[in-house]
mmCIF file with all atom_site columns, C-alpha atoms in Angstrom:
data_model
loop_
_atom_site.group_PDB
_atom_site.id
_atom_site.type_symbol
_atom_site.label_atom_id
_atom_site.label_alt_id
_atom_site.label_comp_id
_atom_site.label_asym_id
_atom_site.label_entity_id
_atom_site.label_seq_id
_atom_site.pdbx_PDB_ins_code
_atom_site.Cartn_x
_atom_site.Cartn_y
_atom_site.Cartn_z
_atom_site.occupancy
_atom_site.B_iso_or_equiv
_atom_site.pdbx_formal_charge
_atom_site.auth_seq_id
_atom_site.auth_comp_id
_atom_site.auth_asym_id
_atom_site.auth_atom_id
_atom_site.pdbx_PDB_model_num
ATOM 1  C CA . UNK A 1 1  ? 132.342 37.835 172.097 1.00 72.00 ? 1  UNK A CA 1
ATOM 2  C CA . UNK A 1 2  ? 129.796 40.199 173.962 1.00 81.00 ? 2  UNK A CA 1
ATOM 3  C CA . UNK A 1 3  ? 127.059 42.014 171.854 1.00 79.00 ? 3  UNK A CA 1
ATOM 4  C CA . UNK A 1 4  ? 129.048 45.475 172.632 1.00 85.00 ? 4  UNK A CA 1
ATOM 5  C CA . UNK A 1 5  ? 132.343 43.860 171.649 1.00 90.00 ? 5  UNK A CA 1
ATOM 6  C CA . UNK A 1 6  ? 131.067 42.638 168.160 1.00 88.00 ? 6  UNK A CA 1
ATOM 7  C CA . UNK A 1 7  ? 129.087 45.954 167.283 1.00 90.00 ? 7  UNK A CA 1
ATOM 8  C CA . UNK A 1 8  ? 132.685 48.028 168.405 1.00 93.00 ? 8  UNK A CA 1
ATOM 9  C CA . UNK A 1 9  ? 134.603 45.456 165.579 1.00 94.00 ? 9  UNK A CA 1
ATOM 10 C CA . UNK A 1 10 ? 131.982 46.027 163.329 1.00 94.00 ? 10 UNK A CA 1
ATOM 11 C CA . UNK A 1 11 ? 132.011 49.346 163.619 1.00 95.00 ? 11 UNK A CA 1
ATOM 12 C CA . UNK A 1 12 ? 135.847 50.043 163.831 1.00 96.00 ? 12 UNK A CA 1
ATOM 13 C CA . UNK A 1 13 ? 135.457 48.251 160.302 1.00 96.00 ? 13 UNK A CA 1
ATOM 14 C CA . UNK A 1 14 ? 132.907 49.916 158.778 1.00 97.00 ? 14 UNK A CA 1
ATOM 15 C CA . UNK A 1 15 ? 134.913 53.018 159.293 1.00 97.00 ? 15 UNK A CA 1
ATOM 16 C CA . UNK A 1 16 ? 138.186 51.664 158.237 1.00 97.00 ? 16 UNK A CA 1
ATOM 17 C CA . UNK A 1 17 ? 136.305 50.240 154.837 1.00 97.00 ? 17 UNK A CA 1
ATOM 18 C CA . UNK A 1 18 ? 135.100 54.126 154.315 1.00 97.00 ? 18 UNK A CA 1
ATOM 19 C CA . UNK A 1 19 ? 138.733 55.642 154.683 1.00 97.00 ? 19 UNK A CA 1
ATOM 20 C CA . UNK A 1 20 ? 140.043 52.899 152.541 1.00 97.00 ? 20 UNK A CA 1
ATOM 21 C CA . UNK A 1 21 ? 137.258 53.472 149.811 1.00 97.00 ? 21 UNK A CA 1
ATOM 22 C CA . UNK A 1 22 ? 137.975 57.130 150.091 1.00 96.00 ? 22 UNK A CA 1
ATOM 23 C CA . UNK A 1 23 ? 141.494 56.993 149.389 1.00 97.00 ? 23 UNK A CA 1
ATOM 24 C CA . UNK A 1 24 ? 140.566 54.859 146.528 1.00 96.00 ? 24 UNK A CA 1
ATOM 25 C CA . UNK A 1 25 ? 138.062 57.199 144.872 1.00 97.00 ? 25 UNK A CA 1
ATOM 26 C CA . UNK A 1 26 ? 140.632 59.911 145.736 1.00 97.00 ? 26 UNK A CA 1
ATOM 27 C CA . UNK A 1 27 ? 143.643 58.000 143.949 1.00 96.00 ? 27 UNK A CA 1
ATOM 28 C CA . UNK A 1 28 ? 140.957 56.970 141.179 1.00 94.00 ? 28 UNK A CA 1
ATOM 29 C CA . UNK A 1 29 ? 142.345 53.500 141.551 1.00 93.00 ? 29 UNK A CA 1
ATOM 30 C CA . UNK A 1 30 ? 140.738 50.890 139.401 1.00 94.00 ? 30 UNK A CA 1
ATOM 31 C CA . UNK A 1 31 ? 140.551 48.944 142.164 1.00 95.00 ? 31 UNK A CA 1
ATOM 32 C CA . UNK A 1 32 ? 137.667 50.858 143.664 1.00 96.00 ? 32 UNK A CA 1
ATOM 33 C CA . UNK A 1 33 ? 134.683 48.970 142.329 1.00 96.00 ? 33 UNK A CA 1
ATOM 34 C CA . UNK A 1 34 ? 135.826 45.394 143.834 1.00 96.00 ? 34 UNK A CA 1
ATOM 35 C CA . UNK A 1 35 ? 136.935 46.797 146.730 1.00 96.00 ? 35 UNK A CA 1
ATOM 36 C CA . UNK A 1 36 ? 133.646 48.651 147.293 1.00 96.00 ? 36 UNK A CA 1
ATOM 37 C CA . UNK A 1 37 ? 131.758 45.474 146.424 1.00 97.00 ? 37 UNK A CA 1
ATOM 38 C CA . UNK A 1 38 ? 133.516 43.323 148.176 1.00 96.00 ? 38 UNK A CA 1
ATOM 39 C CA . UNK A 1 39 ? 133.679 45.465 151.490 1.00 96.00 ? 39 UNK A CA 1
ATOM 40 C CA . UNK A 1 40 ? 130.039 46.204 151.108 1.00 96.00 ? 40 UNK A CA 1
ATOM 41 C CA . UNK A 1 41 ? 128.531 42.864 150.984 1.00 97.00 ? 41 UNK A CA 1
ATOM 42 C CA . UNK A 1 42 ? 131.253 41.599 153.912 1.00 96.00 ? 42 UNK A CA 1
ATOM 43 C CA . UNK A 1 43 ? 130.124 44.431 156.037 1.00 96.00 ? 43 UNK A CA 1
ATOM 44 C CA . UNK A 1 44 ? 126.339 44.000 155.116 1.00 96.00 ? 44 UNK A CA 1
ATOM 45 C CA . UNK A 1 45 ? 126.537 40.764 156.314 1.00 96.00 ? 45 UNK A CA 1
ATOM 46 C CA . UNK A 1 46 ? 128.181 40.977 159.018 1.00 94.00 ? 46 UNK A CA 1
ATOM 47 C CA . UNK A 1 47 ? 125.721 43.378 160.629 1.00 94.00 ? 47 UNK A CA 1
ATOM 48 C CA . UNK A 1 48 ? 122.968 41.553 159.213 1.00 94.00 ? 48 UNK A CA 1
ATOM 49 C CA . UNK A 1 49 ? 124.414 38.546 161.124 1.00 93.00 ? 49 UNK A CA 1
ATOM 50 C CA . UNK A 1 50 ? 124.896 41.019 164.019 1.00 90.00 ? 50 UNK A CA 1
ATOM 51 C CA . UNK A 1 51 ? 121.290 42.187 164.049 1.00 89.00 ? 51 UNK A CA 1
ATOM 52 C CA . UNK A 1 52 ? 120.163 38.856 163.280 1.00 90.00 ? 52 UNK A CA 1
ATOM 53 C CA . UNK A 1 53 ? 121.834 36.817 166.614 1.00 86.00 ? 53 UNK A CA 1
ATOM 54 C CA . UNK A 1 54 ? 121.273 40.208 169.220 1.00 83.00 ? 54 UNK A CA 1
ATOM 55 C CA . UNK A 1 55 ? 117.454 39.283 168.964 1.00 77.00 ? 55 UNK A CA 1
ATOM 56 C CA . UNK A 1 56 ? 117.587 35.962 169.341 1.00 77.00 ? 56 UNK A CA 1
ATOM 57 C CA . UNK A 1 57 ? 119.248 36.283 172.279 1.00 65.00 ? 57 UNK A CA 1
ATOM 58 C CA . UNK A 1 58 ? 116.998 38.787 173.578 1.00 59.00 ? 58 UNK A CA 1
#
């Protein structure tokens, strides 16, 4: 997967994870805090690893 390709996904997710968090706090869904945890560290990570591998390659 390109460098372009990954930071789209990433992206595409990162935005997805906000309207899903949204309609959580929205619904006030107990469900919110794991969710926003869980999404946050995945997503963290995964443009830490993102960051990470683009400037090794460069």
């Amino acid at each position: 997967m390109t460098r372009k390709k990954s930071s789209l996904v990433l992206l595409i997710l990162s935005m997805v994870y906000a309207a899903v968090v949204g309609l959580l706090a929205v619904t006030d869904s107990s469900a919110l805090t794991a969710v926003a945890i869980a999404g946050g560290a995945l997503l963290g990570i995964g443009w830490a690893t993102s960051g990470y591998l683009s400037n090794q390659r460069s």
